[in-house]
PDB file of C-alpha atoms in Angstrom:
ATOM      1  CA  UNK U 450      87.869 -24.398 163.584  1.00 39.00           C
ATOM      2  CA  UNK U 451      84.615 -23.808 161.732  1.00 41.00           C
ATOM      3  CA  UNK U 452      86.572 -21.572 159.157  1.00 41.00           C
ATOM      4  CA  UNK U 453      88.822 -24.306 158.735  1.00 42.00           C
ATOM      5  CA  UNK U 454      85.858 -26.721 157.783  1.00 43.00           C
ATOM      6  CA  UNK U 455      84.574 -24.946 155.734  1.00 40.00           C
ATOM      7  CA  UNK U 456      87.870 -24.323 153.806  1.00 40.00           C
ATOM      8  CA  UNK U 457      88.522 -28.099 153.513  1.00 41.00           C
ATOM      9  CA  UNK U 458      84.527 -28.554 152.331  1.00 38.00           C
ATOM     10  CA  UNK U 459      85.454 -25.641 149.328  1.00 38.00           C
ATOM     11  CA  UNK U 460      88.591 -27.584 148.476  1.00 42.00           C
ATOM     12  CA  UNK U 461      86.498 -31.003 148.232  1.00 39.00           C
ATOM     13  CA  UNK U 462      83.601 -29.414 146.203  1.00 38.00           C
ATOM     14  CA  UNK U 463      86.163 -27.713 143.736  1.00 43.00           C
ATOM     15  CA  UNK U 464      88.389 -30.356 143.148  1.00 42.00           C
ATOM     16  CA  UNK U 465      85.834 -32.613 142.758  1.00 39.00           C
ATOM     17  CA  UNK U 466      84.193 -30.367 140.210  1.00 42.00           C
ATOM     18  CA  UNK U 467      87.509 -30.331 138.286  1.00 38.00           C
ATOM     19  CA  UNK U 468      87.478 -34.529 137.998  1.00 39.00           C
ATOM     20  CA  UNK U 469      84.104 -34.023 136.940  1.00 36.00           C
ATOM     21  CA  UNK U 470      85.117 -31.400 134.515  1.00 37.00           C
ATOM     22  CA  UNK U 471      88.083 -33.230 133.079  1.00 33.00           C
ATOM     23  CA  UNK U 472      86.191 -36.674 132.997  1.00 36.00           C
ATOM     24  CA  UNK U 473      83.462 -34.412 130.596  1.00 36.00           C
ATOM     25  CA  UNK U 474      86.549 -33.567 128.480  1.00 36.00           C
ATOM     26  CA  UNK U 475      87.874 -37.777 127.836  1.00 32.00           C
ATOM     27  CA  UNK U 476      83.700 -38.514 127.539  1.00 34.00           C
ATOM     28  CA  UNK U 477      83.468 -36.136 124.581  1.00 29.00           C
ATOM     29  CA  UNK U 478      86.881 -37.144 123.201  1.00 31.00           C
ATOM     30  CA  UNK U 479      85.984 -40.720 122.614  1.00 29.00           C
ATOM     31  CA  UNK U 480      82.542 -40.292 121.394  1.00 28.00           C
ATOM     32  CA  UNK U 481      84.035 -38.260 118.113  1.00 31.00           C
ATOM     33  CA  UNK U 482      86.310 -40.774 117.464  1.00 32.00           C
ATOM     34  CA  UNK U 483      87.909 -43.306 120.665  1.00 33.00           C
ATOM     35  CA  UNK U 484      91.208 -43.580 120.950  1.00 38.00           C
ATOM     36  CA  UNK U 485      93.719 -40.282 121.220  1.00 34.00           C
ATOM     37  CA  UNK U 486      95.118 -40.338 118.041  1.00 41.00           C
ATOM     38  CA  UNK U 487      91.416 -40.539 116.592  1.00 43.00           C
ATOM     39  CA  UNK U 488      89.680 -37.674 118.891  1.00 52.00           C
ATOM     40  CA  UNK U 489      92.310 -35.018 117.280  1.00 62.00           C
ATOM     41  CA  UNK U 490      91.162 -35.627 113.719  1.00 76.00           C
ATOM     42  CA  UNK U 491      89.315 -32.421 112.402  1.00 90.00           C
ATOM     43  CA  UNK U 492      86.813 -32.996 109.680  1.00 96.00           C
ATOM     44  CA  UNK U 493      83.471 -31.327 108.041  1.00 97.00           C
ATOM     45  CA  UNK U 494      80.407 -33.681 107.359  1.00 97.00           C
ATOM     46  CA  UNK U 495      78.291 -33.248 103.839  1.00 98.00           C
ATOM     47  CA  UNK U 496      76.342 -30.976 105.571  1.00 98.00           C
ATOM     48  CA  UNK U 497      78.849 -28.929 106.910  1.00 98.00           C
ATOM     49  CA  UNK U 498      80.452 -28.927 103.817  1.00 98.00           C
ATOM     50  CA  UNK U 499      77.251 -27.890 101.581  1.00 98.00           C
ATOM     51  CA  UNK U 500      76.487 -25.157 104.591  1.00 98.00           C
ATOM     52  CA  UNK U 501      80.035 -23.770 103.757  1.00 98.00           C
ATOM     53  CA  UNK U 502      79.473 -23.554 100.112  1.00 98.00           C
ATOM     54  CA  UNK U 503      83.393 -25.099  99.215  1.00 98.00           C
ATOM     55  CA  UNK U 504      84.963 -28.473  99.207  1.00 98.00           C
ATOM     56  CA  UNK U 505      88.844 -28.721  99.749  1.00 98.00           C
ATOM     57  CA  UNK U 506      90.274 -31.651  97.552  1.00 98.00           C
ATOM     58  CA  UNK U 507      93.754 -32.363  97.844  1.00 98.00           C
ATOM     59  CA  UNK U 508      95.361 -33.601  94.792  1.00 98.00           C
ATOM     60  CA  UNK U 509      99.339 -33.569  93.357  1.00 97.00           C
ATOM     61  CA  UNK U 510     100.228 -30.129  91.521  1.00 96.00           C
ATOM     62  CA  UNK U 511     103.885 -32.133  90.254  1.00 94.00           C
ATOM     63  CA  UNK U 512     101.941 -35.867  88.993  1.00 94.00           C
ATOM     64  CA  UNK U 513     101.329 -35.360  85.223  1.00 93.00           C
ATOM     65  CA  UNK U 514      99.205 -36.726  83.772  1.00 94.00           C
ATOM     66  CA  UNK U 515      96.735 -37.391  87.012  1.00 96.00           C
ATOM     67  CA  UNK U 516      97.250 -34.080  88.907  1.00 97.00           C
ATOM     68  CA  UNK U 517      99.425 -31.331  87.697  1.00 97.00           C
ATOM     69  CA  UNK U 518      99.583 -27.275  87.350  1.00 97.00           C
ATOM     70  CA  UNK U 519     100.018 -26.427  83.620  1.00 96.00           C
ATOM     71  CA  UNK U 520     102.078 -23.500  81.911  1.00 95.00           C
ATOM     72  CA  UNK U 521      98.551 -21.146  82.364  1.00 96.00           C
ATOM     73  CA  UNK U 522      98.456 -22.192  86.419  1.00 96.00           C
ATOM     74  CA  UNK U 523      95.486 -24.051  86.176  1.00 97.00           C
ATOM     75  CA  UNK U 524      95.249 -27.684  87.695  1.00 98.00           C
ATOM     76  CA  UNK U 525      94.729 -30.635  85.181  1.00 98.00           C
ATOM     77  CA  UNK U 526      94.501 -34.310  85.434  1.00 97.00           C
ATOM     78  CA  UNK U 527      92.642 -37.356  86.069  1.00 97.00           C
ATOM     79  CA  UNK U 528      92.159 -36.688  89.663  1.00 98.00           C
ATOM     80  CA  UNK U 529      91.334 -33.066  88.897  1.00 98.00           C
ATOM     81  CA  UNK U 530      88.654 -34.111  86.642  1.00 98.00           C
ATOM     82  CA  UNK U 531      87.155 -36.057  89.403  1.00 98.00           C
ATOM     83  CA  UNK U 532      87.388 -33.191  91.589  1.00 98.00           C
ATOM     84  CA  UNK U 533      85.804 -30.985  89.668  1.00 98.00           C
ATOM     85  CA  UNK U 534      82.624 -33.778  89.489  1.00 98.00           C
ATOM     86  CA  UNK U 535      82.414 -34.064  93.088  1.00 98.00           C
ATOM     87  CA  UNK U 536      82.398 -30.519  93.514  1.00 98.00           C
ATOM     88  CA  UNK U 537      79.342 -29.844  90.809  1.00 98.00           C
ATOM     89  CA  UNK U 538      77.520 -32.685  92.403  1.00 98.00           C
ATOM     90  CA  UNK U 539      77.749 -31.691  95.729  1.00 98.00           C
ATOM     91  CA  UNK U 540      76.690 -28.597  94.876  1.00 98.00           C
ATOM     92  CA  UNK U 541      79.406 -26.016  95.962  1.00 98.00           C
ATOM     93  CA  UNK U 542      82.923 -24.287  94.778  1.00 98.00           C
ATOM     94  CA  UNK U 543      86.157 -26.358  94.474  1.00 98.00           C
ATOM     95  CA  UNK U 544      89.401 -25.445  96.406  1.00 98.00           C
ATOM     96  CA  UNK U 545      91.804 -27.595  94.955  1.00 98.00           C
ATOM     97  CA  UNK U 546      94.776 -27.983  97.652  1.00 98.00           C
ATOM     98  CA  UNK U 547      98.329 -29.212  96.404  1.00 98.00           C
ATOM     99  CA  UNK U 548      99.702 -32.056  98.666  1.00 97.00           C
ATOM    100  CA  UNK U 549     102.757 -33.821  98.568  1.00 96.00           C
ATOM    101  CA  UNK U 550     102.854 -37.714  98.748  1.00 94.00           C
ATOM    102  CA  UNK U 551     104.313 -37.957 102.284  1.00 94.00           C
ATOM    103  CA  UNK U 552     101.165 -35.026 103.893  1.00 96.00           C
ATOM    104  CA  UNK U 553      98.017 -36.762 102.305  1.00 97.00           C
ATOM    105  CA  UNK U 554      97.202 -38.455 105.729  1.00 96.00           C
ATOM    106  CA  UNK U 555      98.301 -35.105 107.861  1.00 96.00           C
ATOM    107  CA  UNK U 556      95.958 -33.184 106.005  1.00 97.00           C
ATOM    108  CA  UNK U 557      92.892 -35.137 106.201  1.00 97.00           C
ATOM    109  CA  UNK U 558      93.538 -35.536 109.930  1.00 94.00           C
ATOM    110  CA  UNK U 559      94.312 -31.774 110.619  1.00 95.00           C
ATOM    111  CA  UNK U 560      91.402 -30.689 108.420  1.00 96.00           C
ATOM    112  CA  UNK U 561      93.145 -28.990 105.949  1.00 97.00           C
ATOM    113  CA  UNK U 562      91.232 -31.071 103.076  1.00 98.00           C
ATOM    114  CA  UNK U 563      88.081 -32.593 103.297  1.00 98.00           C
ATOM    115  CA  UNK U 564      89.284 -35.200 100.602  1.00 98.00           C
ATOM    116  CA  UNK U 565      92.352 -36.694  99.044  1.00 98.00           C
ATOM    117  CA  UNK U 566      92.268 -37.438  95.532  1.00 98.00           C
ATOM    118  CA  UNK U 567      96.300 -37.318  94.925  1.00 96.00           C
ATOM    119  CA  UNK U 568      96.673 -40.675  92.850  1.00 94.00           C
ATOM    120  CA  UNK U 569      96.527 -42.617  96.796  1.00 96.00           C
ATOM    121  CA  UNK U 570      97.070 -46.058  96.600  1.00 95.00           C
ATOM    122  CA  UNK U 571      95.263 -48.180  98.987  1.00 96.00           C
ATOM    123  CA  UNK U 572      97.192 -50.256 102.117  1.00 94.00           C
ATOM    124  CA  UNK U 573      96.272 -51.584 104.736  1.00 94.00           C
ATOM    125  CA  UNK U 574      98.901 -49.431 106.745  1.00 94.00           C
ATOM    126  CA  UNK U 575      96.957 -46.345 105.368  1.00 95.00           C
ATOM    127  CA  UNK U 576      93.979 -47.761 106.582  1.00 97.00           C
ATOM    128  CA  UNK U 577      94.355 -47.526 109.735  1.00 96.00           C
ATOM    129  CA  UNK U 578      95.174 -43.281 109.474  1.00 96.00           C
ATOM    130  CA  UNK U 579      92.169 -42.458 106.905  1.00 97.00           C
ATOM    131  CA  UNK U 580      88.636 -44.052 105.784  1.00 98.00           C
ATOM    132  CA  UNK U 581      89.281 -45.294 101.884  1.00 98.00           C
ATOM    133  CA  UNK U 582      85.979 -45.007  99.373  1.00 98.00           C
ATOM    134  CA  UNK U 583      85.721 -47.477  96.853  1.00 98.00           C
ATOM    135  CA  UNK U 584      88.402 -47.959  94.218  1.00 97.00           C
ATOM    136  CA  UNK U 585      88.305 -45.684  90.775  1.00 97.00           C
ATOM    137  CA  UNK U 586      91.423 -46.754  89.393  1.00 96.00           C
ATOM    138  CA  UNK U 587      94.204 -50.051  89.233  1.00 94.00           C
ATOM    139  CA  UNK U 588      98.416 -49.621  89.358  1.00 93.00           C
ATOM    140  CA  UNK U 589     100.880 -51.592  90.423  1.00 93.00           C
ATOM    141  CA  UNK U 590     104.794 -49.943  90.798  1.00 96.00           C
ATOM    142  CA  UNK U 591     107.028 -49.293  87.699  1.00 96.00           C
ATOM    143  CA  UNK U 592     110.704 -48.492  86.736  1.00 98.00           C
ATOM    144  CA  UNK U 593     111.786 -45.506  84.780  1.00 98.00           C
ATOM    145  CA  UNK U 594     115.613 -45.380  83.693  1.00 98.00           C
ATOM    146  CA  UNK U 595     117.877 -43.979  81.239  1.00 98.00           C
ATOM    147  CA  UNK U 596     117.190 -46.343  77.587  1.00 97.00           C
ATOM    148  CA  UNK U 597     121.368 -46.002  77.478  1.00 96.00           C
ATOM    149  CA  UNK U 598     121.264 -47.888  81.061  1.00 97.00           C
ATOM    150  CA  UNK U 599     118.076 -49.835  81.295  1.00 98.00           C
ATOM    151  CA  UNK U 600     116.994 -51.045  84.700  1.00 98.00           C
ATOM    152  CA  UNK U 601     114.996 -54.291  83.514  1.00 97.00           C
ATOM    153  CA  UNK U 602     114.630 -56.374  86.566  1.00 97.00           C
ATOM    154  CA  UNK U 603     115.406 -55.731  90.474  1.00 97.00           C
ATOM    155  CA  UNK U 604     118.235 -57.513  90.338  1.00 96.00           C
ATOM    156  CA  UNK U 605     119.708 -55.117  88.347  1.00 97.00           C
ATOM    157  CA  UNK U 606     119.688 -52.686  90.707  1.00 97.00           C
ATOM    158  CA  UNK U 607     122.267 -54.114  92.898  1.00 96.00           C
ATOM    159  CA  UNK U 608     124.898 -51.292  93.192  1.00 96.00           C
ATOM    160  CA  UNK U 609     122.789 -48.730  91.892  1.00 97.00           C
ATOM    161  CA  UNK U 610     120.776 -45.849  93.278  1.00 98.00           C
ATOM    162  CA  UNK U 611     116.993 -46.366  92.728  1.00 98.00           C
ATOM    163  CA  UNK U 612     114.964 -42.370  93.508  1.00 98.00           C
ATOM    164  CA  UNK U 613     111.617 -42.819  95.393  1.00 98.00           C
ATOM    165  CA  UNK U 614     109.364 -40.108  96.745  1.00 97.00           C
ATOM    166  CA  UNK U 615     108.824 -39.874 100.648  1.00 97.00           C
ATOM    167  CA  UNK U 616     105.458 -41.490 101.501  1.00 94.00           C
ATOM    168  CA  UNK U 617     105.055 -43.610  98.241  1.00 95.00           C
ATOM    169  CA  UNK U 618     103.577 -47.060  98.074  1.00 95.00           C
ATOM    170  CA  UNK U 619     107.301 -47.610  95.737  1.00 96.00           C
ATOM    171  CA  UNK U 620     109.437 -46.625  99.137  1.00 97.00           C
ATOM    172  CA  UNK U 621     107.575 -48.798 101.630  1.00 95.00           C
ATOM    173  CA  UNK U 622     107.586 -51.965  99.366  1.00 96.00           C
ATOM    174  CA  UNK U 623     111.602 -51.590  98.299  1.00 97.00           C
ATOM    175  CA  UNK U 624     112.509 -50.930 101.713  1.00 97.00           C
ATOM    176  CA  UNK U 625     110.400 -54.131 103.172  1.00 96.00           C
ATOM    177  CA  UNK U 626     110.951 -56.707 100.316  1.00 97.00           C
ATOM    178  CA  UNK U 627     114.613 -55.279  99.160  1.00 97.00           C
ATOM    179  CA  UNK U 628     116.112 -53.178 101.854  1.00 96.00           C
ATOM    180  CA  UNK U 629     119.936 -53.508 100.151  1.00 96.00           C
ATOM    181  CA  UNK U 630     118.596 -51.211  97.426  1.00 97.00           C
ATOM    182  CA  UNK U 631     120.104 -47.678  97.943  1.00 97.00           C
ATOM    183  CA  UNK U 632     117.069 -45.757  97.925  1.00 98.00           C
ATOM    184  CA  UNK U 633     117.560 -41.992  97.046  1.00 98.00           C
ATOM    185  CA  UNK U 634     114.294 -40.361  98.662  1.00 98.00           C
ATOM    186  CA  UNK U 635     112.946 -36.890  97.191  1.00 97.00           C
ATOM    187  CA  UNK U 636     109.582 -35.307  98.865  1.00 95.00           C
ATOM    188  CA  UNK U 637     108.141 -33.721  95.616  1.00 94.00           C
ATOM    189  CA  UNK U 638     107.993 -35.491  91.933  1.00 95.00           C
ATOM    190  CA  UNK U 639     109.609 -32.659  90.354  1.00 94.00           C
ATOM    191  CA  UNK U 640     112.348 -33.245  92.406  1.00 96.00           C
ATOM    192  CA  UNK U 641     113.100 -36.991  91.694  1.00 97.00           C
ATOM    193  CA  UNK U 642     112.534 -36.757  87.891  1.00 97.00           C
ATOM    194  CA  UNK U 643     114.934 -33.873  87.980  1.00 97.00           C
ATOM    195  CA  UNK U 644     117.161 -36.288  89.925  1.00 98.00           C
ATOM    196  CA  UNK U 645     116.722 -39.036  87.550  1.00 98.00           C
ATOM    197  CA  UNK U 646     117.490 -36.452  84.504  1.00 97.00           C
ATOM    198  CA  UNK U 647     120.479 -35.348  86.001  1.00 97.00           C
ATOM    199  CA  UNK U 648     121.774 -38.530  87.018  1.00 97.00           C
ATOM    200  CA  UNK U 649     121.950 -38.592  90.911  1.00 97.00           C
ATOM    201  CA  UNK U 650     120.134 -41.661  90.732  1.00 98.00           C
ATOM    202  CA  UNK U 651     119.513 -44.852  88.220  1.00 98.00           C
ATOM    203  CA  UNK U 652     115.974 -45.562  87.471  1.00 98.00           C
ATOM    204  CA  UNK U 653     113.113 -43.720  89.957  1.00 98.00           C
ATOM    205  CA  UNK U 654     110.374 -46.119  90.791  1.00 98.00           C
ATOM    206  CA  UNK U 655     106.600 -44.873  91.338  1.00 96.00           C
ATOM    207  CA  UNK U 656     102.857 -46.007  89.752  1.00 94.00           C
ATOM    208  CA  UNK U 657     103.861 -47.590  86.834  1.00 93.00           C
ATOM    209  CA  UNK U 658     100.679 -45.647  84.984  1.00 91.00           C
ATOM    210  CA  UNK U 659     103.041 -42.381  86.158  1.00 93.00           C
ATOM    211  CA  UNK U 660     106.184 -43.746  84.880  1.00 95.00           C
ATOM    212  CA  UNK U 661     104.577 -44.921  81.448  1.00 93.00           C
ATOM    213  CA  UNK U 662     102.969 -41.372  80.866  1.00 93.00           C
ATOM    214  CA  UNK U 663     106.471 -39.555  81.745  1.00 95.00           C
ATOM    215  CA  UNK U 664     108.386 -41.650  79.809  1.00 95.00           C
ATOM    216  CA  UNK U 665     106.381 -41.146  76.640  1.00 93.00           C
ATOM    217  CA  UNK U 666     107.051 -36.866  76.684  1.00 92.00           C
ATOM    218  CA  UNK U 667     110.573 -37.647  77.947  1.00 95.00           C
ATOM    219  CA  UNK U 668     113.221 -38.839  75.077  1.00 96.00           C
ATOM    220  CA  UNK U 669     116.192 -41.048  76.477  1.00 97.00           C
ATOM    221  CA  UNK U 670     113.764 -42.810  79.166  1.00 98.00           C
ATOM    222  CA  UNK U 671     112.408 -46.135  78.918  1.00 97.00           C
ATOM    223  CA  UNK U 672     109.823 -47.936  81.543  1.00 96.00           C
ATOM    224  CA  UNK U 673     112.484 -51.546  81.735  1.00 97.00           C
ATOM    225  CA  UNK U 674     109.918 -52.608  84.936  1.00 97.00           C
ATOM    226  CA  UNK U 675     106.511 -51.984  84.028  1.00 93.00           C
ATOM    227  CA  UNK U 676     104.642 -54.019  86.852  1.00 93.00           C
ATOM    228  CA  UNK U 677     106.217 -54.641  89.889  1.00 95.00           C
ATOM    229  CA  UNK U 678     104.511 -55.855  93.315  1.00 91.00           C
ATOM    230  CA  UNK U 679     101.005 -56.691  93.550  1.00 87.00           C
ATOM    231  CA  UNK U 680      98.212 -55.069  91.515  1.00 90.00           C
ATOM    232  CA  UNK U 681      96.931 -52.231  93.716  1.00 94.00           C
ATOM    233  CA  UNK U 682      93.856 -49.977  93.589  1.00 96.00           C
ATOM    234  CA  UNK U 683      93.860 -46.369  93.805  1.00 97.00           C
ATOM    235  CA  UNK U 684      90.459 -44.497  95.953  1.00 98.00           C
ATOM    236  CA  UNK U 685      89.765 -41.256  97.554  1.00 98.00           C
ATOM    237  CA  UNK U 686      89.903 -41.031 101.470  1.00 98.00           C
ATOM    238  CA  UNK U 687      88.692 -38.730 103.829  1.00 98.00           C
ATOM    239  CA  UNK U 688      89.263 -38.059 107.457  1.00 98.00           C
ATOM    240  CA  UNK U 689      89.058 -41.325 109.486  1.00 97.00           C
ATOM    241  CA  UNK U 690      85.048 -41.508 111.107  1.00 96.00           C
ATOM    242  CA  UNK U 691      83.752 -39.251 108.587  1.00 97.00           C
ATOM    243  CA  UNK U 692      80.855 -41.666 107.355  1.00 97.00           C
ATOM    244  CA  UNK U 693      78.705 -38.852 106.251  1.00 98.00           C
ATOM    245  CA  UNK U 694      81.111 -38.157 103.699  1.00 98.00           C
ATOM    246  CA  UNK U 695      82.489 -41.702 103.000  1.00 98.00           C
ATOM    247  CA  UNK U 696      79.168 -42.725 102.054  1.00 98.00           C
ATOM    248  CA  UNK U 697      78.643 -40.069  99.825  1.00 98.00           C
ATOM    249  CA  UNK U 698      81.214 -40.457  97.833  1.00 98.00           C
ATOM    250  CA  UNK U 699      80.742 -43.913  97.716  1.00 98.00           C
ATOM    251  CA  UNK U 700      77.506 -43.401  96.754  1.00 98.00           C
ATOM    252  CA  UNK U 701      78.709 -40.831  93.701  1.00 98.00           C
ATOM    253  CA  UNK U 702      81.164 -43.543  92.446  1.00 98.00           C
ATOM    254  CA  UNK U 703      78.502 -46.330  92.414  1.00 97.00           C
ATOM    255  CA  UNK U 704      76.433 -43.807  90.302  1.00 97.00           C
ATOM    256  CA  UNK U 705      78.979 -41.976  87.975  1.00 97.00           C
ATOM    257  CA  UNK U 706      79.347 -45.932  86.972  1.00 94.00           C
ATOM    258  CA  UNK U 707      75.674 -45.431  84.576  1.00 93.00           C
ATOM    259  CA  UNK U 708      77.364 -43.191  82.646  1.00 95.00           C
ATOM    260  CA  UNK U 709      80.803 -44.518  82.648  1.00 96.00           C
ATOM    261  CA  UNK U 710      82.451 -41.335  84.291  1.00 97.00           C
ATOM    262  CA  UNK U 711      85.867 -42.438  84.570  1.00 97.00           C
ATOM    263  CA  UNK U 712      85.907 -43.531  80.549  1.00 96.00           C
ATOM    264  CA  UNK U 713      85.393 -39.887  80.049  1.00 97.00           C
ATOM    265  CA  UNK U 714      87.628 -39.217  82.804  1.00 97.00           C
ATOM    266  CA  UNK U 715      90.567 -41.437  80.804  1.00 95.00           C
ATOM    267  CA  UNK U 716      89.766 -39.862  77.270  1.00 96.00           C
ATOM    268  CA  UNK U 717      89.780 -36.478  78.771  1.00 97.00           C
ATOM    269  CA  UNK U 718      93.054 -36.347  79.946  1.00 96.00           C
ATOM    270  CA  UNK U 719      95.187 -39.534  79.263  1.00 94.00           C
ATOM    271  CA  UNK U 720      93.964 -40.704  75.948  1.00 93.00           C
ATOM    272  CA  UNK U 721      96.561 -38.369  74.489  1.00 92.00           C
ATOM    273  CA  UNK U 722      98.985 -39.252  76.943  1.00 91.00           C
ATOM    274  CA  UNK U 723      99.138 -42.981  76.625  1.00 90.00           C
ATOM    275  CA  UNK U 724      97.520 -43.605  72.849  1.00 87.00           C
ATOM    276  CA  UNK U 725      97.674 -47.083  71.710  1.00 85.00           C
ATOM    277  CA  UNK U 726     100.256 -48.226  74.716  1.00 83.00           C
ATOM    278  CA  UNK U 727      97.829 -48.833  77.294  1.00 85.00           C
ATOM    279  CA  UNK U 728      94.395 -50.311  77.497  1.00 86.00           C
ATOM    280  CA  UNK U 729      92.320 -48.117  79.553  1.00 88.00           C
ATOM    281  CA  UNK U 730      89.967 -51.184  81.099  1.00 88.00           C
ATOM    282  CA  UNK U 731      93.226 -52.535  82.594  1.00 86.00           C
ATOM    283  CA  UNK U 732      93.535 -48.789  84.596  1.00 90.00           C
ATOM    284  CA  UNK U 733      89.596 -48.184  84.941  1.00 92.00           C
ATOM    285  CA  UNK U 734      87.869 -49.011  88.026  1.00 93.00           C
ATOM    286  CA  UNK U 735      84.162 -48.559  86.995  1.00 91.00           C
ATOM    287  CA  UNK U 736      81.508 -48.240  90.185  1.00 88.00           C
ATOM    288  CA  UNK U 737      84.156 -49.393  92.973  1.00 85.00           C
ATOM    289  CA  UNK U 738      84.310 -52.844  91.185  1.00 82.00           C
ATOM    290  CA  UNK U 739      87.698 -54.352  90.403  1.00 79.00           C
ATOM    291  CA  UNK U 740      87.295 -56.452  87.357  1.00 70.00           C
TER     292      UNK U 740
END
C-alpha cells in the first residue's frame, strides 16, 4: 500500500509538471504575438538583421517596369531601386527574393523575407496578415486589351474573359463588385500577358501604372480603362508585430523625403518607360504623405 502511494504521488507531481510545462508553452506563444495565427509568424528585428549582415526583400522578377529580371539576370525596377537603398542604409548585403503576387503575405509570415517591396497595394484585408509602412507610391486598377477589340468600360466585358493574377488587388475587387465577369486567373505576370497575347482572354486587368508601362513596349495593345476602383496606395510590409523594423522603415521613408528619393527613384527607371504620358507627382508618394 505504501508503494502504491507513492506511485499515485509520482503520477500527480508529473502530470502536474506537464500542465505547467504546456501552460509555459501558450504563455510564450502569446507574448510574441497573441492569437495562433500571430505566434507562428517568424521574423528578424533591425538588430537581428544588421547582426546577420543581409536583408531579404521580396520583390516581382515578372512586373516590368517596378520589379523585373533583365536579359543579363540582374533585377531592375522601381521597387528594386528602393531595395537596394534600404539595404545601403541599413548597412548590410541585399538578397533580393522573387515572389509571386498570391505568396507576399506567406513569406513575410514564414520568414522567408524580412520585407515585401513587390508593387503591394494596401487593404484593409491585407492588414490584418502583415504590418504596412507608410505609402511610397499611388495606383488605382487598369485595363489592357487588344487596340483591334478595345475593352473601354466594364460593361463591355459582359461575355468576355477578363485575365487577373491570383492574389491581386484587380481579382478581389472584380470578383466583389462584378462577380458575372469570367475571370481567367494566372499566378505569375508572364503568364497572363502571354495569355492576353495569345488570346485566351480579352483585356487582363492589374495596376493601371503596370498596364500603361506594358502597353507602351507592346504594339497592338491599348490601356481602354485607365483608372478603375478607388485610388490606392502602394507601401512595403513586413511581418505582422515587427515594430523594430516597421519603424525603421518608416523612419527611412520620412527621411529619403529631404532629398526627394523616389523622384530619382521615377527618373531612374520609369522616366523612359512612361515619357510624356504620365505625370510622375500623380504616382509619387513623397515621405508617406498622400497629396
Amino acid at each position: 500500500m505504501k508503494i502504491l502511494s507513492v506511485k499515485k504521488i509520482i503520477a500527480v507531481i508529473s502530470a502536474a509538471a506537464m500542465a505547467l510545462s504546456f501552460a509555459a508553452c501558450s504563455d510564450s506563444s502569446e507574448t510574441d504575438g497573441g492569437d495562433s495565427s500571430s505566434s507562428a509568424a517568424v521574423y528578424r528585428t533591425v538588430d537581428e538583421i544588421k547582426e546577420s549582415g543581409k536583408v531579404e526583400i521580396g520583390v516581382f522578377s515578372d512586373k516590368n517596369p517596378f520589379g523585373y529580371v533583365d536579359n543579363n539576370g540582374e533585377y531592375q525596377g522601381y521597387d528594386v531601386y528602393f531595395a537596394q537603398r534600404i539595404a545601403q542604409d541599413l548597412g548590410v548585403e541585399l538578397d533580393l527574393v522573387s515572389v509571386e503576387a498570391a505568396n507576399r503575405v506567406e513569406y513575410l509570415t514564414t520568414g522567408k523575407v524580412d520585407i515585401i517591396l513587390a508593387n503591394f497595394t494596401v487593404t484593409e484585408e491585407r492588414a490584418e496578415k502583415v504590418d504596412f509602412a507608410l505609402p511610397y507610391m499611388k495606383v488605382a486598377l487598369g485595363v489592357v486589351s487588344p487596340e483591334d477589340a478595345v475593352i473601354a468600360s466594364v460593361d463591355d466585358l459582359a461575355g468576355k474573359k477578363l485575365i487577373v493574377v491570383k492574389g491581386t488587388t484587380a481579382e478581389q475587387y472584380f470578383t466583389e463588385n462584378y462577380p458575372d465577369t469570367e475571370l481567367v486567373k494566372y499566378d505569375e505576370y508572364n503568364e497572363a500577358y502571354s495569355a492576353l497575347q495569345d488570346g485566351r482572354g480579352d483585356a487582363f486587368s492589374t495596376d493601371n501604372t503596370e498596364v500603361l508601362a506594358w502597353a507602351m513596349q507592346n504594339p497592338g495593345f491599348t490601356v481602354g480603362i485607365e483608372s478603375l476602383g478607388n485610388l490606392d496606395t502602394i507601401a512595403p510590409a513586413v511581418t505582422k508585430g515587427n515594430e523594430t523594423l516597421l519603424q525603421w522603415i518608416n523612419d527611412e521613408i520620412t527621411a529619403l523625403a529631404d532629398e526627394q528619393f523616389f523622384h530619382a527613384d521615377y527618373d531612374a527607371t520609369l522616366a523612359a518607360v512612361y515619357g510624356d504620358t504620365v505625370d510622375k507627382e500623380n504616382l509619387i508618394v513623397e515621405g508617406g504623405i498622400v497629396e
